[in-house]
Amino acid sequence: MTHFRNYIIAIFLILGSFQINAKIKLPALFSDNMMLQQKANAPMWGWADKNANVVIKTSWDSKTYKLKADNSGKWKAELQTPSFGGPFTIEVSEGSEKVVVKNVLIGEVWLCSGQSNMEMPLKGFPGQPVKNGNEIIVRSTNKNIRLITIPRATVLEPLDNFEGKWETASPRSVGNFSATAWYFGSLLQEVLQVPVGLIHVSYGGSSMEAWMNQEMLKDFASAKIPTTKEELAKDPNRVPTTLFNGMLSPVIGYGIKGCIWYQGESNYERASEYTALMKKMVGSWRELWKQGDFPFYYAQIAPFNYAQFHPKDNLEKYNSAYLREAQLKASKGIPNSGMVVLMDIGEENNIHPVDKEKGGNRLGYLALAKTYGIEGFEFESPKFKGMEIVDAKATVSFDDAPNGITAYGKEVTGFEIAGEDKVFYPAKAEVRRKSVVLTSDKVAKPAAVRYLFKDFAKAELFSTGGLPVSSFRTDEW
């Protein structure tokens, strides 16, 4: 028995040695069950011997790619992909050695990134559920949805790989996967009837600066670039560059259709910089991917009582409405982008709303309408258009409300109105088809209006398609 055990151990050691010395090495992104972007020149890369000749064969078109590794052994190819389909194989060889990637699908690939509300899995966090998560998990088996999650990593220098693999959607894999990303991807797969791949790269509590590199942050004096491991000891997910290096860097350049993003909670104290940071991050990511202005859709943070984090110094700037405002401004300054509003799912004392379906679906609506050109449904929240003042009445009007706005028959109490003295009072609201008329006995001559411009508030105005209006203000006081 001992002899047999030693024999088995010897076999494993031999196999392990072979793997260590293998000439061809592929990153985790190029593993069995992977998804490639359809109708694209999809990048593929890996490592081989120094200056080695590498051959790639793709089964969907029986095409052969011949290329040469560089002095460090790195090689890269662009695979021409057809319309969606599969499963296929990709064969990579150097001399007599060959690696075959199996069960490859071709379809639509999306990057899904952000902090904890993107990271939150369908099974929920410990003690924090996702609404209907278990029911979705049970029904999640779908061979046409492929998932991969990049593990948490905070480092000083960019990584080129990670430990992980693509998985086919099943209760086992989906339960641990981002709920927001799942709702987004499964809606796309159902409506488009093509395979969908989701690359999940998020880290709870992370700041936007952590997802940017030093070059992106050079114009932001508040961003302190770390140079020692000691600087990562506390809150490494909020240290500039660390997540870009550890998690995003290994996937940069992989062929994608676009990106969805759910982040901002960790930047609420610094709302004044957020719009500029976001514009810089998105533009820089697009430059690194070299795919032009790929679609970038993101979730506005939901209302929450952030004041509880500042029991002794609750300054006005900590009101998370300012961060929501910064996100709204960013949507106007970033081409090929869109923002979903989540004013209706916020919870006063839970920063992780249980309802992840609305956010994921609304991100899906943006993609289906703006990227895939599907028509016939509402996909954007109504936006403040302008304000007209006549005598003691202020009338605010809205864009992106093709069928009008509604309060579902309920009284609207979330508006405030102020005169030149800059003192706001609750306003009486009369909802019309695409506007709201506001008055207050205490304001004879209105000068400014605010709607739900508070840390925590519940949505009151919606499009008739059920999409809530963002908090907003007409002043810059």
Short mmCIF file of C-alpha atoms in Angstrom, two decimals:
data_model
loop_
_atom_site.label_atom_id
_atom_site.label_comp_id
_atom_site.label_asym_id
_atom_site.label_seq_id
_atom_site.Cartn_x
_atom_site.Cartn_y
_atom_site.Cartn_z
CA MET A 1 0.00 0.00 0.00
CA THR A 2 2.84 2.34 0.88
CA HIS A 3 4.57 1.52 -2.42
CA PHE A 4 1.39 2.33 -4.35
CA ARG A 5 0.97 5.66 -2.51
CA ASN A 6 4.56 6.62 -3.29
CA TYR A 7 3.99 5.71 -6.93
CA ILE A 8 0.96 8.01 -7.13
CA ILE A 9 2.90 10.83 -5.47
CA ALA A 10 5.73 10.36 -7.95
CA ILE A 11 3.29 10.59 -10.86
CA PHE A 12 1.86 13.86 -9.51
CA LEU A 13 5.35 15.27 -9.01
CA ILE A 14 6.24 14.41 -12.60
CA LEU A 15 3.04 16.01 -13.91
CA GLY A 16 3.61 19.07 -11.73
CA SER A 17 7.17 19.36 -12.98
CA PHE A 18 5.93 19.12 -16.57
CA GLN A 19 3.44 21.93 -15.95
CA ILE A 20 6.09 24.15 -14.35
CA ASN A 21 8.43 23.58 -17.29
CA ALA A 22 5.72 23.80 -19.92
CA LYS A 23 6.64 26.02 -22.84
CA ILE A 24 3.15 27.32 -23.54
CA LYS A 25 1.39 29.21 -20.77
CA LEU A 26 -1.98 30.93 -21.10
CA PRO A 27 -3.42 33.52 -18.71
CA ALA A 28 -6.49 32.54 -16.69
CA LEU A 29 -8.61 34.64 -19.06
CA PHE A 30 -7.93 32.07 -21.80
CA SER A 31 -9.24 28.92 -20.14
CA ASP A 32 -11.87 26.31 -20.92
CA ASN A 33 -15.44 27.70 -21.05
CA MET A 34 -14.22 31.16 -22.06
CA MET A 35 -16.17 33.70 -24.09
CA LEU A 36 -14.79 35.76 -26.97
CA GLN A 37 -16.36 38.94 -28.32
CA GLN A 38 -18.18 38.28 -31.59
CA LYS A 39 -17.40 40.00 -34.89
CA ALA A 40 -14.12 41.38 -33.59
CA ASN A 41 -10.37 41.08 -33.74
CA ALA A 42 -10.26 39.53 -30.29
CA PRO A 43 -6.84 39.77 -28.61
CA MET A 44 -5.25 36.61 -27.21
CA TRP A 45 -1.90 36.46 -25.47
CA GLY A 46 0.36 34.24 -23.43
CA TRP A 47 3.91 33.10 -22.86
CA ALA A 48 6.29 30.68 -24.51
CA ASP A 49 10.05 30.24 -24.81
CA LYS A 50 12.09 33.28 -25.71
CA ASN A 51 11.67 34.14 -29.42
CA ALA A 52 9.69 30.91 -29.95
CA ASN A 53 7.44 30.31 -32.94
CA VAL A 54 3.84 30.01 -31.76
CA VAL A 55 0.94 28.64 -33.82
CA ILE A 56 -2.75 29.22 -33.02
CA LYS A 57 -5.58 27.31 -34.69
CA THR A 58 -9.23 28.30 -34.27
CA SER A 59 -11.91 25.71 -34.95
CA TRP A 60 -14.66 28.12 -35.99
CA ASP A 61 -12.88 29.01 -39.22
CA SER A 62 -10.00 26.49 -39.34
CA LYS A 63 -7.64 29.45 -39.52
CA THR A 64 -3.97 29.27 -38.51
CA TYR A 65 -2.10 32.19 -36.94
CA LYS A 66 1.70 32.08 -36.90
CA LEU A 67 3.54 34.47 -34.62
CA LYS A 68 6.77 34.89 -32.70
CA ALA A 69 7.30 35.43 -28.99
CA ASP A 70 9.45 38.38 -27.94
CA ASN A 71 12.65 38.32 -25.93
CA SER A 72 10.70 37.79 -22.72
CA GLY A 73 8.58 34.99 -24.19
CA LYS A 74 5.42 37.12 -24.44
CA TRP A 75 3.26 36.75 -27.54
CA LYS A 76 -0.01 38.25 -28.69
CA ALA A 77 -2.44 37.62 -31.52
CA GLU A 78 -5.75 38.99 -32.75
CA LEU A 79 -8.30 36.31 -33.51
CA GLN A 80 -10.96 37.11 -36.08
CA THR A 81 -14.28 36.06 -34.60
CA PRO A 82 -17.55 35.46 -36.49
CA SER A 83 -21.09 36.05 -35.34
CA PHE A 84 -22.03 34.31 -32.12
CA GLY A 85 -21.82 30.56 -31.80
CA GLY A 86 -19.97 27.59 -30.39
CA PRO A 87 -18.73 25.62 -28.67
CA PHE A 88 -15.33 25.87 -30.35
CA THR A 89 -11.72 25.07 -29.53
CA ILE A 90 -8.53 27.11 -29.71
CA GLU A 91 -5.26 25.21 -30.15
CA VAL A 92 -1.99 26.90 -29.18
CA SER A 93 1.28 25.16 -29.92
CA GLU A 94 5.01 25.66 -29.81
CA GLY A 95 6.92 22.89 -31.52
CA SER A 96 5.59 19.57 -30.27
CA GLU A 97 3.83 21.07 -27.26
CA LYS A 98 0.15 21.92 -27.56
CA VAL A 99 -2.51 23.47 -25.32
CA VAL A 100 -6.17 23.20 -26.30
CA VAL A 101 -8.80 25.56 -24.89
CA LYS A 102 -12.15 23.80 -25.01
CA ASN A 103 -15.83 24.73 -24.91
CA VAL A 104 -15.21 28.27 -26.18
CA LEU A 105 -18.26 30.40 -27.02
CA ILE A 106 -18.42 33.54 -29.10
CA GLY A 107 -20.90 36.22 -28.13
CA GLU A 108 -21.09 39.47 -26.15
CA VAL A 109 -18.49 40.15 -23.44
CA TRP A 110 -18.92 42.80 -20.74
CA LEU A 111 -16.59 44.01 -18.00
CA CYS A 112 -18.34 44.49 -14.64
CA SER A 113 -16.48 46.58 -12.06
CA GLY A 114 -16.86 48.71 -8.93
CA GLN A 115 -17.11 48.27 -5.20
CA SER A 116 -19.31 46.26 -2.82
CA ASN A 117 -22.66 46.79 -4.52
CA MET A 118 -21.14 45.31 -7.67
CA GLU A 119 -19.26 42.68 -5.72
CA MET A 120 -22.27 41.54 -3.65
CA PRO A 121 -23.07 37.98 -4.80
CA LEU A 122 -26.52 36.60 -5.48
CA LYS A 123 -26.28 34.52 -2.31
CA GLY A 124 -25.72 37.80 -0.40
CA PHE A 125 -23.06 38.85 2.07
CA PRO A 126 -23.01 37.17 5.52
CA GLY A 127 -26.15 38.35 7.26
CA GLN A 128 -27.09 40.57 4.29
CA PRO A 129 -29.43 38.98 1.76
CA VAL A 130 -30.13 39.74 -1.87
CA LYS A 131 -33.86 39.91 -2.58
CA ASN A 132 -35.02 36.72 -4.36
CA GLY A 133 -31.37 35.66 -4.68
CA ASN A 134 -31.93 32.02 -3.80
CA GLU A 135 -34.76 31.64 -6.30
CA ILE A 136 -32.59 33.11 -9.07
CA ILE A 137 -29.67 30.85 -8.16
CA VAL A 138 -31.82 27.72 -8.38
CA ARG A 139 -32.92 28.62 -11.92
CA SER A 140 -29.55 29.92 -13.13
CA THR A 141 -28.25 27.00 -15.23
CA ASN A 142 -27.48 28.42 -18.67
CA LYS A 143 -24.76 27.09 -20.97
CA ASN A 144 -24.88 30.39 -22.90
CA ILE A 145 -23.73 32.54 -19.98
CA ARG A 146 -20.06 32.38 -18.95
CA LEU A 147 -18.60 33.96 -15.82
CA ILE A 148 -15.16 34.76 -14.50
CA THR A 149 -14.22 36.65 -11.32
CA ILE A 150 -10.82 38.22 -10.74
CA PRO A 151 -9.82 37.65 -7.09
CA ARG A 152 -9.03 40.52 -4.75
CA ALA A 153 -5.46 41.79 -5.01
CA THR A 154 -3.82 45.03 -3.86
CA VAL A 155 -0.24 45.48 -5.05
CA LEU A 156 2.29 48.16 -5.97
CA GLU A 157 3.14 46.95 -9.47
CA PRO A 158 0.83 45.78 -12.30
CA LEU A 159 0.15 42.04 -12.47
CA ASP A 160 -0.24 40.14 -15.74
CA ASN A 161 -2.28 37.17 -14.49
CA PHE A 162 -4.48 35.88 -11.68
CA GLU A 163 -5.83 32.62 -10.31
CA GLY A 164 -9.25 31.89 -11.68
CA LYS A 165 -11.17 30.34 -14.54
CA TRP A 166 -14.23 30.78 -16.70
CA GLU A 167 -17.31 28.89 -15.55
CA THR A 168 -20.61 28.02 -17.17
CA ALA A 169 -23.60 29.47 -15.35
CA SER A 170 -25.01 27.03 -12.79
CA PRO A 171 -26.26 27.33 -9.20
CA ARG A 172 -22.76 26.59 -7.93
CA SER A 173 -21.09 29.34 -9.95
CA VAL A 174 -23.88 31.92 -10.00
CA GLY A 175 -24.45 31.96 -6.24
CA ASN A 176 -20.97 33.38 -5.73
CA PHE A 177 -21.16 35.79 -8.67
CA SER A 178 -22.05 39.48 -8.68
CA ALA A 179 -25.83 39.88 -8.41
CA THR A 180 -25.86 43.18 -10.31
CA ALA A 181 -23.73 41.73 -13.11
CA TRP A 182 -25.87 38.58 -13.24
CA TYR A 183 -29.13 40.47 -13.67
CA PHE A 184 -27.49 42.60 -16.36
CA GLY A 185 -25.97 39.70 -18.26
CA SER A 186 -28.91 37.31 -18.01
CA LEU A 187 -31.26 40.01 -19.33
CA LEU A 188 -28.97 40.60 -22.30
CA GLN A 189 -28.73 36.88 -23.00
CA GLU A 190 -32.51 36.45 -22.83
CA VAL A 191 -33.33 39.40 -25.07
CA LEU A 192 -30.49 39.17 -27.59
CA GLN A 193 -30.51 35.36 -27.73
CA VAL A 194 -26.72 35.27 -27.99
CA PRO A 195 -24.11 33.93 -25.54
CA VAL A 196 -22.96 36.47 -22.94
CA GLY A 197 -19.68 36.53 -21.02
CA LEU A 198 -19.20 38.54 -17.82
CA ILE A 199 -15.78 39.50 -16.44
CA HIS A 200 -16.25 40.54 -12.82
CA VAL A 201 -13.57 42.84 -11.33
CA SER A 202 -14.69 44.54 -8.12
CA TYR A 203 -13.63 45.06 -4.50
CA GLY A 204 -15.89 46.19 -1.66
CA GLY A 205 -15.13 49.56 -0.13
CA SER A 206 -12.84 50.58 -2.96
CA SER A 207 -12.27 54.17 -3.99
CA MET A 208 -12.23 55.27 -7.61
CA GLU A 209 -8.58 56.26 -7.28
CA ALA A 210 -7.66 52.64 -6.51
CA TRP A 211 -8.85 51.69 -10.02
CA MET A 212 -6.59 54.27 -11.70
CA ASN A 213 -2.85 54.20 -12.37
CA GLN A 214 -0.28 56.86 -11.60
CA GLU A 215 -0.52 58.49 -15.01
CA MET A 216 -4.30 58.91 -14.67
CA LEU A 217 -3.90 60.52 -11.25
CA LYS A 218 -1.07 62.95 -11.99
CA ASP A 219 -3.42 65.95 -12.08
CA PHE A 220 -5.14 65.06 -8.77
CA ALA A 221 -3.04 66.38 -5.91
CA SER A 222 -5.12 64.55 -3.30
CA ALA A 223 -4.12 61.15 -4.72
CA LYS A 224 -1.04 59.90 -2.88
CA ILE A 225 0.68 57.16 -4.88
CA PRO A 226 2.05 54.38 -2.64
CA THR A 227 5.67 53.27 -2.92
CA THR A 228 5.97 50.81 -0.02
CA LYS A 229 3.97 47.82 1.19
CA GLU A 230 3.55 49.55 4.54
CA GLU A 231 1.35 52.12 2.85
CA LEU A 232 -1.07 49.33 1.91
CA ALA A 233 -1.52 48.08 5.46
CA LYS A 234 -4.69 50.07 6.17
CA ASP A 235 -7.56 50.13 3.68
CA PRO A 236 -5.49 48.90 0.70
CA ASN A 237 -8.63 49.00 -1.44
CA ARG A 238 -8.70 52.78 -1.04
CA VAL A 239 -5.05 53.40 -1.81
CA PRO A 240 -4.57 54.89 -5.29
CA THR A 241 -3.38 52.48 -8.05
CA THR A 242 -3.57 49.28 -5.95
CA LEU A 243 -6.61 47.68 -7.60
CA PHE A 244 -5.64 48.87 -11.05
CA ASN A 245 -2.37 47.00 -10.54
CA GLY A 246 -3.72 43.90 -8.85
CA MET A 247 -7.06 43.27 -10.54
CA LEU A 248 -7.67 45.41 -13.61
CA SER A 249 -4.24 45.18 -15.19
CA PRO A 250 -4.47 41.43 -15.97
CA VAL A 251 -7.65 41.91 -18.02
CA ILE A 252 -6.80 45.12 -19.87
CA GLY A 253 -7.03 44.55 -23.60
CA TYR A 254 -9.32 41.52 -23.49
CA GLY A 255 -11.97 41.89 -26.19
CA ILE A 256 -15.12 43.38 -24.65
CA LYS A 257 -18.29 45.04 -25.89
CA GLY A 258 -18.46 47.48 -22.99
CA CYS A 259 -18.32 48.05 -19.23
CA ILE A 260 -20.80 48.42 -16.37
CA TRP A 261 -19.72 50.18 -13.18
CA TYR A 262 -21.23 50.48 -9.69
CA GLN A 263 -19.06 52.58 -7.38
CA GLY A 264 -19.07 55.85 -5.51
CA GLU A 265 -19.97 55.05 -1.92
CA SER A 266 -16.32 55.29 -0.86
CA ASN A 267 -15.92 58.68 -2.55
CA TYR A 268 -18.96 60.39 -1.03
CA GLU A 269 -16.79 62.61 1.21
CA ARG A 270 -14.92 63.93 -1.86
CA ALA A 271 -17.76 64.58 -4.27
CA SER A 272 -16.18 67.76 -5.64
CA GLU A 273 -13.49 65.71 -7.44
CA TYR A 274 -15.61 62.79 -8.54
CA THR A 275 -16.81 64.04 -11.92
CA ALA A 276 -13.28 64.87 -13.07
CA LEU A 277 -11.93 61.58 -11.69
CA MET A 278 -14.59 59.58 -13.47
CA LYS A 279 -14.09 61.30 -16.79
CA LYS A 280 -10.35 60.70 -16.53
CA MET A 281 -10.73 57.05 -15.51
CA VAL A 282 -13.18 56.17 -18.27
CA GLY A 283 -11.17 57.96 -20.94
CA SER A 284 -7.95 56.30 -19.80
CA TRP A 285 -9.46 52.82 -19.64
CA ARG A 286 -10.68 53.28 -23.19
CA GLU A 287 -7.20 54.31 -24.33
CA LEU A 288 -5.67 51.25 -22.71
CA TRP A 289 -8.21 48.90 -24.27
CA LYS A 290 -7.66 50.39 -27.73
CA GLN A 291 -11.27 49.74 -28.72
CA GLY A 292 -12.40 53.33 -29.06
CA ASP A 293 -15.16 54.76 -26.88
CA PHE A 294 -16.70 51.47 -25.80
CA PRO A 295 -20.03 51.76 -23.92
CA PHE A 296 -19.70 52.68 -20.25
CA TYR A 297 -22.89 52.38 -18.18
CA TYR A 298 -22.98 52.93 -14.45
CA ALA A 299 -25.20 53.02 -11.39
CA GLN A 300 -25.75 56.16 -9.36
CA ILE A 301 -25.31 55.33 -5.68
CA ALA A 302 -28.53 54.74 -3.77
CA PRO A 303 -29.58 57.02 -0.90
CA PHE A 304 -28.23 55.98 2.51
CA ASN A 305 -27.71 57.62 5.90
CA TYR A 306 -24.01 58.43 5.51
CA ALA A 307 -24.32 60.89 8.40
CA GLN A 308 -23.97 57.98 10.80
CA PHE A 309 -20.31 57.76 9.77
CA HIS A 310 -19.79 61.31 11.09
CA PRO A 311 -21.44 61.52 14.51
CA LYS A 312 -19.17 64.40 15.58
CA ASP A 313 -18.54 66.32 12.35
CA ASN A 314 -21.46 65.85 9.99
CA LEU A 315 -20.53 68.52 7.45
CA GLU A 316 -22.84 69.58 4.63
CA LYS A 317 -20.36 68.26 2.03
CA TYR A 318 -20.88 64.74 3.40
CA ASN A 319 -24.46 64.77 2.11
CA SER A 320 -24.34 61.99 -0.49
CA ALA A 321 -26.66 63.98 -2.76
CA TYR A 322 -23.51 65.85 -3.85
CA LEU A 323 -21.92 62.58 -4.99
CA ARG A 324 -25.10 61.62 -6.87
CA GLU A 325 -24.98 65.07 -8.48
CA ALA A 326 -21.35 64.52 -9.50
CA GLN A 327 -22.30 61.19 -11.08
CA LEU A 328 -25.15 62.87 -12.96
CA LYS A 329 -22.76 65.53 -14.29
CA ALA A 330 -20.33 62.84 -15.42
CA SER A 331 -22.99 61.25 -17.62
CA LYS A 332 -23.16 64.48 -19.61
CA GLY A 333 -19.40 64.72 -20.05
CA ILE A 334 -18.48 61.13 -20.93
CA PRO A 335 -19.31 60.07 -24.51
CA ASN A 336 -21.19 56.82 -25.07
CA SER A 337 -22.15 56.54 -21.42
CA GLY A 338 -25.30 56.29 -19.37
CA MET A 339 -26.36 56.33 -15.73
CA VAL A 340 -29.13 54.42 -13.97
CA VAL A 341 -30.89 56.00 -11.01
CA LEU A 342 -31.52 53.96 -7.85
CA MET A 343 -33.44 56.46 -5.71
CA ASP A 344 -36.16 53.87 -5.14
CA ILE A 345 -34.05 51.04 -3.66
CA GLY A 346 -31.97 52.84 -1.01
CA GLU A 347 -32.18 51.73 2.63
CA GLU A 348 -31.51 54.21 5.41
CA ASN A 349 -29.27 51.93 7.46
CA ASN A 350 -28.04 49.43 4.87
CA ILE A 351 -25.45 50.57 2.35
CA HIS A 352 -26.04 47.34 0.39
CA PRO A 353 -29.64 47.49 -0.86
CA VAL A 354 -31.25 44.06 -1.03
CA ASP A 355 -32.81 44.85 -4.41
CA LYS A 356 -30.08 44.22 -6.96
CA GLU A 357 -32.52 43.34 -9.74
CA LYS A 358 -33.53 46.93 -10.47
CA GLY A 359 -29.95 48.12 -10.86
CA GLY A 360 -28.85 45.18 -12.98
CA ASN A 361 -31.93 45.34 -15.19
CA ARG A 362 -31.67 49.10 -15.66
CA LEU A 363 -28.05 48.77 -16.73
CA GLY A 364 -29.33 46.15 -19.14
CA TYR A 365 -31.96 48.55 -20.48
CA LEU A 366 -29.24 51.07 -21.32
CA ALA A 367 -27.17 48.48 -23.14
CA LEU A 368 -30.11 47.00 -25.03
CA ALA A 369 -31.28 50.41 -26.21
CA LYS A 370 -28.08 52.40 -26.70
CA THR A 371 -25.64 49.64 -27.71
CA TYR A 372 -27.87 47.08 -29.39
CA GLY A 373 -30.49 49.43 -30.84
CA ILE A 374 -33.58 47.73 -29.46
CA GLU A 375 -36.58 50.07 -29.42
CA GLY A 376 -40.01 50.25 -27.82
CA PHE A 377 -39.23 50.58 -24.10
CA GLU A 378 -38.02 53.23 -21.65
CA PHE A 379 -34.35 52.98 -20.71
CA GLU A 380 -33.37 56.32 -19.13
CA SER A 381 -34.67 58.13 -16.07
CA PRO A 382 -36.31 61.51 -16.63
CA LYS A 383 -33.78 64.34 -16.20
CA PHE A 384 -34.22 67.91 -15.02
CA LYS A 385 -34.56 70.09 -18.13
CA GLY A 386 -35.18 73.60 -16.86
CA MET A 387 -37.02 75.89 -14.47
CA GLU A 388 -39.46 78.69 -15.28
CA ILE A 389 -40.51 81.22 -12.65
CA VAL A 390 -43.74 83.16 -12.95
CA ASP A 391 -44.80 85.22 -9.94
CA ALA A 392 -44.67 82.85 -6.93
CA LYS A 393 -44.64 79.65 -8.97
CA ALA A 394 -41.60 77.66 -10.07
CA THR A 395 -42.20 75.11 -12.81
CA VAL A 396 -39.54 72.46 -13.37
CA SER A 397 -39.63 70.41 -16.56
CA PHE A 398 -38.03 67.11 -17.55
CA ASP A 399 -36.37 65.47 -20.53
CA ASP A 400 -36.28 61.73 -21.28
CA ALA A 401 -39.90 61.27 -20.27
CA PRO A 402 -41.53 60.20 -23.57
CA ASN A 403 -44.73 59.16 -21.88
CA GLY A 404 -44.61 61.66 -19.05
CA ILE A 405 -43.87 61.48 -15.32
CA THR A 406 -45.93 60.14 -12.46
CA ALA A 407 -46.07 59.95 -8.67
CA TYR A 408 -48.39 56.95 -8.85
CA GLY A 409 -51.15 58.98 -7.24
CA LYS A 410 -49.15 59.79 -4.11
CA GLU A 411 -48.45 63.23 -2.68
CA VAL A 412 -45.03 64.59 -3.65
CA THR A 413 -43.29 66.07 -0.60
CA GLY A 414 -39.62 65.91 -1.61
CA PHE A 415 -39.33 69.31 -3.30
CA GLU A 416 -37.93 72.38 -1.57
CA ILE A 417 -38.02 75.96 -2.79
CA ALA A 418 -35.97 79.02 -1.82
CA GLY A 419 -35.87 82.73 -2.54
CA GLU A 420 -32.83 84.97 -2.85
CA ASP A 421 -32.19 84.53 0.89
CA LYS A 422 -31.14 80.92 0.11
CA VAL A 423 -33.42 79.50 2.80
CA PHE A 424 -35.26 76.38 1.60
CA TYR A 425 -38.80 75.52 2.58
CA PRO A 426 -40.95 72.48 1.75
CA ALA A 427 -42.85 73.07 -1.49
CA LYS A 428 -46.33 72.11 -2.53
CA ALA A 429 -46.08 70.14 -5.76
CA GLU A 430 -48.55 69.78 -8.60
CA VAL A 431 -47.45 67.03 -10.99
CA ARG A 432 -48.28 67.56 -14.65
CA ARG A 433 -47.45 65.41 -17.67
CA LYS A 434 -43.80 66.41 -18.02
CA SER A 435 -43.41 69.08 -15.36
CA VAL A 436 -44.05 69.91 -11.72
CA VAL A 437 -45.42 73.26 -10.47
CA LEU A 438 -44.02 74.30 -7.09
CA THR A 439 -45.19 76.88 -4.57
CA SER A 440 -44.64 77.80 -0.92
CA ASP A 441 -46.46 80.29 1.28
CA LYS A 442 -43.04 81.28 2.67
CA VAL A 443 -41.40 82.05 -0.70
CA ALA A 444 -42.93 84.95 -2.60
CA LYS A 445 -40.30 84.99 -5.34
CA PRO A 446 -38.65 81.62 -6.00
CA ALA A 447 -34.97 81.52 -6.97
CA ALA A 448 -34.01 77.86 -6.60
CA VAL A 449 -35.51 74.40 -6.31
CA ARG A 450 -34.17 71.17 -4.85
CA TYR A 451 -35.59 67.65 -5.16
CA LEU A 452 -34.67 64.96 -2.62
CA PHE A 453 -31.31 66.65 -2.16
CA LYS A 454 -30.64 64.76 1.06
CA ASP A 455 -28.41 61.99 2.31
CA PHE A 456 -31.32 59.59 2.51
CA ALA A 457 -34.60 60.00 0.66
CA LYS A 458 -37.09 57.84 -1.16
CA ALA A 459 -38.00 58.31 -4.81
CA GLU A 460 -41.30 60.07 -5.45
CA LEU A 461 -41.24 60.90 -9.17
CA PHE A 462 -40.91 58.30 -11.92
CA SER A 463 -41.31 57.92 -15.63
CA THR A 464 -44.39 55.92 -16.56
CA GLY A 465 -41.93 53.12 -17.28
CA GLY A 466 -41.01 53.02 -13.59
CA LEU A 467 -37.62 54.74 -13.80
CA PRO A 468 -37.04 57.17 -10.90
CA VAL A 469 -35.94 60.79 -11.21
CA SER A 470 -32.53 61.55 -9.70
CA SER A 471 -32.15 63.99 -6.83
CA PHE A 472 -31.14 67.38 -8.23
CA ARG A 473 -30.84 71.09 -7.50
CA THR A 474 -31.09 74.19 -9.67
CA ASP A 475 -28.68 76.23 -7.55
CA GLU A 476 -24.95 76.05 -6.92
CA TRP A 477 -25.09 77.48 -3.43
#
